[in-house]
Coordinates of C-alpha atoms in Angstrom, one line a residue:
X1 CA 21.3 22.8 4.6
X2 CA 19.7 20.3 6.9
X3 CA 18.5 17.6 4.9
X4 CA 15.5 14.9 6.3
X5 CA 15.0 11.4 5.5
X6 CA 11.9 9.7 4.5
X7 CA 10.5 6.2 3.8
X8 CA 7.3 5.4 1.2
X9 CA 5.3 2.5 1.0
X10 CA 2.3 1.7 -1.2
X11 CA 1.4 -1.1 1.3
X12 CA 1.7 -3.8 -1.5
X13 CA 0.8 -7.0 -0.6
X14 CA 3.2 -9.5 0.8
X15 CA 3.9 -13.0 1.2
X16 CA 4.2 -15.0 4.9
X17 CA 6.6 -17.7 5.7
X18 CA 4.9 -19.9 4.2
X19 CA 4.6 -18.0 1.0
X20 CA 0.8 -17.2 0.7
X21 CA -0.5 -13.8 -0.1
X22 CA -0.9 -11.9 3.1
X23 CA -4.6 -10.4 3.6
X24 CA -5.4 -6.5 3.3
X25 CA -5.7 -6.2 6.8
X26 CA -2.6 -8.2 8.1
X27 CA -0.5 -5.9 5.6
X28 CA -1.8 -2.9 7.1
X29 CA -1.0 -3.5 10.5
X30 CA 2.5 -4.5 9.4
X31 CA 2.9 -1.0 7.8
X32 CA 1.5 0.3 11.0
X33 CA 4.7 -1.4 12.4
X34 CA 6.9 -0.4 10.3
X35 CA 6.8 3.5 10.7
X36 CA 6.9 2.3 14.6
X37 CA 10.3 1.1 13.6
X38 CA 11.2 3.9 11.1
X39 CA 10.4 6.4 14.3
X40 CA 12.5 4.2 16.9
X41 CA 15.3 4.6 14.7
X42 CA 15.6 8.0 13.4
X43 CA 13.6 8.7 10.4
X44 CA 12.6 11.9 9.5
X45 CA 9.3 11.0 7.5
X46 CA 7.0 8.2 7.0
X47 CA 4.8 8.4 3.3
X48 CA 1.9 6.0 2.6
X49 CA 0.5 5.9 -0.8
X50 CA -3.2 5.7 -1.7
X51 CA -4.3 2.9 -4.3
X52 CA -7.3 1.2 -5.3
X53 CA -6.4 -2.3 -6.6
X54 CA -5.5 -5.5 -5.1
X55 CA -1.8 -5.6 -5.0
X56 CA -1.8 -2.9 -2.4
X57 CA -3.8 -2.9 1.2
X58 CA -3.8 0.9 1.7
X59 CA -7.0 2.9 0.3
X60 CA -7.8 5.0 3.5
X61 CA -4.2 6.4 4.4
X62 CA -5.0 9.2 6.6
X63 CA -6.5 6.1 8.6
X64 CA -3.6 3.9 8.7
X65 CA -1.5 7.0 9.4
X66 CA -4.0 8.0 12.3
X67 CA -3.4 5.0 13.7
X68 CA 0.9 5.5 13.2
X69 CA 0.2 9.0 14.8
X70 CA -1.0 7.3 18.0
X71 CA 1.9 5.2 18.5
X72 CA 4.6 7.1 17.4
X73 CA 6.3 10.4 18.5
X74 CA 8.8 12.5 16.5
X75 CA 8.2 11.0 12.7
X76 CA 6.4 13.2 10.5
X77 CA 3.7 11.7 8.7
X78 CA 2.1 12.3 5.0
X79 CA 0.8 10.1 1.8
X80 CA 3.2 9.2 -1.1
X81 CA 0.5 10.7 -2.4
X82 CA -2.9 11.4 -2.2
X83 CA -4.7 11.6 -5.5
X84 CA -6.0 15.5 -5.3
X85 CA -7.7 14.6 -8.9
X86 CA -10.4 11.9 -8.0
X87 CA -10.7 13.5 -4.3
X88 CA -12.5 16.6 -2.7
X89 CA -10.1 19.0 -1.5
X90 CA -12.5 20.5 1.2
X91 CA -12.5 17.1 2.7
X92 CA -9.0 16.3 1.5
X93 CA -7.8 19.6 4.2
X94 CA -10.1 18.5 7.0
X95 CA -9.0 15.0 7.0
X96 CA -5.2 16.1 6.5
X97 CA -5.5 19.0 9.6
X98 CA -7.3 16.2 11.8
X99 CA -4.8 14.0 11.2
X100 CA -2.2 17.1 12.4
X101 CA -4.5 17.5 15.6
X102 CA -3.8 13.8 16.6
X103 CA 0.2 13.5 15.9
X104 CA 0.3 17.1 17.4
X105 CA 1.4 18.7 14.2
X106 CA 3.6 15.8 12.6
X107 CA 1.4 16.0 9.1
X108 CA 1.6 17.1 5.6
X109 CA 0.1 16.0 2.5
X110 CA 1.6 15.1 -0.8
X111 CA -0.6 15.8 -3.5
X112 CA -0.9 13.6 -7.2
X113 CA -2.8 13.2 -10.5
X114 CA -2.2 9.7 -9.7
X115 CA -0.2 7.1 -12.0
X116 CA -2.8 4.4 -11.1
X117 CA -6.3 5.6 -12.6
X118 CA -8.6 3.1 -10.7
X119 CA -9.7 5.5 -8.1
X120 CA -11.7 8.1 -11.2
X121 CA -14.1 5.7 -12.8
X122 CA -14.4 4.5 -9.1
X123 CA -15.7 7.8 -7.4
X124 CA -17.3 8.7 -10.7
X125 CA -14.8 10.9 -12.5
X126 CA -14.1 11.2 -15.9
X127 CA -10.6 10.7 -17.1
X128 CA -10.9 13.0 -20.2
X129 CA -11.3 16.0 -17.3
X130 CA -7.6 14.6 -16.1
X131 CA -5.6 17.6 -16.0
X132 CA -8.4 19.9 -15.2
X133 CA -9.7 17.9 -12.2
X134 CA -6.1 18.1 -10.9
X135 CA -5.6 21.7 -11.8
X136 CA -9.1 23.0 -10.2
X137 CA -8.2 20.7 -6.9
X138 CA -5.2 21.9 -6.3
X139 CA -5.9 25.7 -6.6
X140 CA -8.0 24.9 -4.3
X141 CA -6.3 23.5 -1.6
X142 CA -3.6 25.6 -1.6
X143 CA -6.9 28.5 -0.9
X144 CA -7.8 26.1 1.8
X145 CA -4.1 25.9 3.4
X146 CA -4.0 29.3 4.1
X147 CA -6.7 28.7 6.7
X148 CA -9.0 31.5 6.2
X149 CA -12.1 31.6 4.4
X150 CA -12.2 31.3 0.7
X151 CA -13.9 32.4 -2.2
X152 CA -13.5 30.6 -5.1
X153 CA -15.1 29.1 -8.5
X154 CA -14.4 26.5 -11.0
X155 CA -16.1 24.2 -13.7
X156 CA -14.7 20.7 -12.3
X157 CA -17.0 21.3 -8.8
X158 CA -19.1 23.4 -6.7
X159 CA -17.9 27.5 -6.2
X160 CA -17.4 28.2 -2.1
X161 CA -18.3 31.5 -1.2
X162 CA -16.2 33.0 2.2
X163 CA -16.1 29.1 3.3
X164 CA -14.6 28.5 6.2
X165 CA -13.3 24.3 6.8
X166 CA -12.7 22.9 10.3
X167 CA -10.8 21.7 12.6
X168 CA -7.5 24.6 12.0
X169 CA -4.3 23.5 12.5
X170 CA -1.7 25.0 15.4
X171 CA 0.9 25.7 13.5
X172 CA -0.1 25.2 9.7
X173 CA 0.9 22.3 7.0
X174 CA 3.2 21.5 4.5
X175 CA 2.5 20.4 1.3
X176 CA 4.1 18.8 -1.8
X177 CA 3.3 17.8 -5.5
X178 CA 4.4 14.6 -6.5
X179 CA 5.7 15.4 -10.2
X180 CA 7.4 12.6 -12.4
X181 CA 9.5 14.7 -14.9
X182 CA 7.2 17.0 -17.2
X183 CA 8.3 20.7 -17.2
X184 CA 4.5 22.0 -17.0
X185 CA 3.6 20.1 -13.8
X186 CA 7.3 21.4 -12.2
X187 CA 5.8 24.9 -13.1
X188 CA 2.9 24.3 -11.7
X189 CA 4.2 23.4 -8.3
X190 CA 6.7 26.5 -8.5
X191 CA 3.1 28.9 -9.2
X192 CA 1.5 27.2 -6.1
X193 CA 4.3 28.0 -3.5
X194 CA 4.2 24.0 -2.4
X195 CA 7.4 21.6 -2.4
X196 CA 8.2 19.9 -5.4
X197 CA 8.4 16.3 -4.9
X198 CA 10.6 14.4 -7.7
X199 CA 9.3 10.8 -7.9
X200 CA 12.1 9.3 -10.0
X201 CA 11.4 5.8 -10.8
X202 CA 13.7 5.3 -13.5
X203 CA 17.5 6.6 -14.9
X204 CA 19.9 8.6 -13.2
X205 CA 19.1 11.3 -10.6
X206 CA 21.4 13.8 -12.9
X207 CA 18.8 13.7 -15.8
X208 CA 16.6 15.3 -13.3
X209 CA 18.7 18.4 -12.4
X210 CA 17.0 20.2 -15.2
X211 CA 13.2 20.4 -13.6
X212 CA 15.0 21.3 -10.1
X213 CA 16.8 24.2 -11.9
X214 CA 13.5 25.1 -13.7
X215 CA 11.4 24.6 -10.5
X216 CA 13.8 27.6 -8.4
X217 CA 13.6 29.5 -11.9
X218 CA 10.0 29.9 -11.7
X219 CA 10.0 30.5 -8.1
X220 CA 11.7 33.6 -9.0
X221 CA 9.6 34.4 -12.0
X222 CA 6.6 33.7 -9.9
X223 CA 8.1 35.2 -6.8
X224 CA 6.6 32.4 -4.5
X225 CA 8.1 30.6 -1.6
X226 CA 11.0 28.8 -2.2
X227 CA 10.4 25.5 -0.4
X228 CA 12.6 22.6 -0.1
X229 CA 13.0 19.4 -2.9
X230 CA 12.6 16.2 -2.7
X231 CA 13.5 12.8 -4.0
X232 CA 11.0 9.8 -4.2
X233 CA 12.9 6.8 -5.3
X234 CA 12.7 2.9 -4.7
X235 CA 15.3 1.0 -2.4
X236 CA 16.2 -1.8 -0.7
X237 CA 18.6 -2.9 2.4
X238 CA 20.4 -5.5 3.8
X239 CA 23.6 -6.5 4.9
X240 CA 25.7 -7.1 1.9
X241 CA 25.2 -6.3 -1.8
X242 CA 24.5 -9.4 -2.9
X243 CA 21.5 -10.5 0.2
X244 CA 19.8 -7.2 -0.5
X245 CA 19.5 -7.9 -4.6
X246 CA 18.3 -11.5 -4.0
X247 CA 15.8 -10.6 -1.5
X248 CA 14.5 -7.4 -3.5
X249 CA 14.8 -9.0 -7.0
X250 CA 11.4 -11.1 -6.8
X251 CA 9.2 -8.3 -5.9
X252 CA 10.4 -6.0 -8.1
X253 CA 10.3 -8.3 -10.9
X254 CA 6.4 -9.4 -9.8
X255 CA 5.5 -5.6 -9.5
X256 CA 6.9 -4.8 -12.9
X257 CA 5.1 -7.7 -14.8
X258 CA 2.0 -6.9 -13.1
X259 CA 1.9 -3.3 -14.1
X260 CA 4.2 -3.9 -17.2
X261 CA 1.2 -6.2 -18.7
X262 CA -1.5 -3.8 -18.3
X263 CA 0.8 -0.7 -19.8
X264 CA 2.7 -3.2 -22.4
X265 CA 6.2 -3.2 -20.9
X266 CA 8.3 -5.5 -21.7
X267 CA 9.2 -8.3 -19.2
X268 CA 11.1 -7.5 -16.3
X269 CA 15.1 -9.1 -16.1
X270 CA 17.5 -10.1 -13.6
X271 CA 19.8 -7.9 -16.2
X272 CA 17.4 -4.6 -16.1
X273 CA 17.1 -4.8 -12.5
X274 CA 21.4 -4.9 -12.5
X275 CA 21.4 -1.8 -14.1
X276 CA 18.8 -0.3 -12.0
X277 CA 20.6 -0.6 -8.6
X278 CA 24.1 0.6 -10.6
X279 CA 25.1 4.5 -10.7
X280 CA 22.8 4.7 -14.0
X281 CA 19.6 3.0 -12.3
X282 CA 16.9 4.6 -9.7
X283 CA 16.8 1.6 -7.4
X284 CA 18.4 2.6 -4.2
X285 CA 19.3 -0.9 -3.1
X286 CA 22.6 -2.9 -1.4
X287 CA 24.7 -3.1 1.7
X288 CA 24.6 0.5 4.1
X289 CA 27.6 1.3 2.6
X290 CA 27.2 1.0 -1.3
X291 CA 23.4 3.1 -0.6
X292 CA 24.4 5.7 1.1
X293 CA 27.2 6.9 -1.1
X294 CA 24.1 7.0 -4.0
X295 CA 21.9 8.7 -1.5
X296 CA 24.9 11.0 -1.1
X297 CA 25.4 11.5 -4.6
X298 CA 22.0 12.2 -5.3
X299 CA 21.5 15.1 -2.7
X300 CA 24.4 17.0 -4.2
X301 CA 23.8 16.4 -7.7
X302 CA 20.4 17.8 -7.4
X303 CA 20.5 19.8 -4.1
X304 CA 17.6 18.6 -2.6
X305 CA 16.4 18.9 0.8
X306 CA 14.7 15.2 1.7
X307 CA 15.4 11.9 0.0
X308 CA 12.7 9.5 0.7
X309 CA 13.0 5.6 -0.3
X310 CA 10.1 3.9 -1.4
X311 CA 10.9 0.6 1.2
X312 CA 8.4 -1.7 0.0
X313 CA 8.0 -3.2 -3.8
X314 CA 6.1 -6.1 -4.7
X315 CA 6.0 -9.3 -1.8
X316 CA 9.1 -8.4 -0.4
X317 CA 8.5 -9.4 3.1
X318 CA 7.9 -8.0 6.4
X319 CA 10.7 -9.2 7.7
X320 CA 12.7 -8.2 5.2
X321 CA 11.1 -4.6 5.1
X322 CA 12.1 -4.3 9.2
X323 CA 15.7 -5.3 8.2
X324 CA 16.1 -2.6 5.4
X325 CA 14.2 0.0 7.6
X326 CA 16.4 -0.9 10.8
X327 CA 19.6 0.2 8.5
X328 CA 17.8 2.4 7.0
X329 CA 17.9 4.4 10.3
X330 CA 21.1 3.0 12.2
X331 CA 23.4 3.0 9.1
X332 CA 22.8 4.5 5.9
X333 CA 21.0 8.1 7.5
X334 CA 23.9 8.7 9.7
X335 CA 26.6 7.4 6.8
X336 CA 25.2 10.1 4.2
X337 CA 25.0 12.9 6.6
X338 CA 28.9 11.9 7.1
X339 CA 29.5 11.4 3.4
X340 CA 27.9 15.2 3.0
X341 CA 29.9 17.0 6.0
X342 CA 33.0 15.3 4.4
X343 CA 32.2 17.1 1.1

């Protein structure tokens, strides 16, 4: 099985050299160079995440990744993810297949409920119609992504009747669900025909192996598509272990308190963060070498088909980000597909 490579970034806000807060706009145009980079050097796919808060630039990602589409040329490019629930998904599709037009058919959208509940009292949606809104939106859009015109009805918005949406695509567009480890929503992706997106953010990949053995269980229940899996999971790179965990500890650790006091987690450690990057832990970070045999070890426990590392956590620099990308591409890539031929 061919097996592609992704990176993910939220677009968090970073420091500068002289360790101010970057603005909004300089951090987008740094992602912006960052997936030029990820396409120089390989990468299959390049994710950017949709959030409504300070600590993260990127609200508008079709926009950013417009932009990425006009100066790149083989990466394919989607959100990590777009937040069906508190969107439209007419206008969802038209933005999504006009973003395909302009990278000549390098986009697909990942599709969330969304972790971070800013954006629904912000666009007026209640958060007691949660898993409705999310349900409706994306029976939806998987009507719209068959490209023909649809008939539908629900209580959550407006019924269509034979509605045809613009612009159509060439070749048509993939789509995933972001899940993050409940049986009903891995069902719900197998019922909808779409890729099943694993965001694991915490643990061992192996404790997921049960949702990707449910997901091709209900495939054949449902007798849908069978469509490739995938692996969201943080990471960082450098050149040795021990460069990559100094340089990634702070902005994990200022992400985690930031969030962690708003949800009441407990403070972040230097200890916690140990055990995250270890064989136990979901935090894809170290020299080439000591990532890629996890990536490795991931793919075959779960047999997925992409693994995509969330890059960028907290005010980890720029900088910092190019390194990790740059071996990203250059070293670890090449290293697992070696690690997986080798058996």
């Amino acid at each position: 099985m061919t097996i592609e490579f992704g990176l993910d970034t939220f677009g968090d806000v970073t420091r500068g050299a002289d360790g101010e807060l970057l603005s909004h706009a300089q951090t987008i145009r740094n992602v912006v160079a960052q997936a030029e980079l990820a396409d120089r050097v390989g990468v299959d796919f390049f994710g950017v995440g949709e959030h409504h808060r300070p600590e993260f630039a990127v609200s508008a990602p079709e926009m950013v990744l417009a932009a990425i589409a006009s100066r790149t040329e083989s990466i394919r490019l989607g959100t990590a993810v777009t937040v069906l629930s508190s969107d439209d998904p007419v206008r969802v599709f038209e933005r999504f297949a006009t973003l395909d037009a302009v990278s000549n058919g390098r986009a697909e959208v990942v599709l969330g409920r969304g972790s971070f509940i800013e954006s629904f009292p912000l666009f007026g949606y209640d958060l007691r119609d949660y898993e409705a809104l999310f349900e409706e939106k994306l029976d939806l859009l998987v009507e719209l992504l068959k490209e023909k015109p649809v008939t539908w009805s629900g209580t959550m918005r407006s019924s269509l009747t034979d509605a045809d949406v613009f612009p159509k695509t060439e070749n048509g567009m993939r789509a995933w669900v972001g899940v993050g480890g409940s049986p009903e929503s891995v069902v719900r992706v197998a019922r909808h025909g779409v890729g099943l997106m694993l965001a694991i953010i915490g643990g061992p990949a192996g404790r997921f192996r049960p949702f990707v053995d449910l997901y091709h269980r209900s495939v054949q229940s449902f007798g849908t598509p069978t469509n490739p899996i995938a692996v969201h999971s943080p990471g960082h790179i450098a050149d040795t272990d021990e460069e990559a965990w100094e340089t990634a500890y702070p902005g994990f650790e200022a992400m985690n308190n930031t969030i962690g006091r708003e949800r009441g987690w407990p403070a972040y450690s230097r200890a916690r963060f140990q055990n995250d990057v270890g064989p136990a832990g979901a935090i894809y970070s170290g020299s080439p070498e000591r990532v890629a045999a996890k990536i490795a070890d991931t793919i075959r426990t779960l047999g997925i088909g992409r693994f995509d590392m969330k890059y960028a956590t907290g005010t980890l620099t720029h900088e910092a980000m190019m390194r990790s990308i740059e071996l990203y591409g250059t070293e670890v890539i090449p290293r697992v597909k070696q690690l997986l031929a080798d058996g």
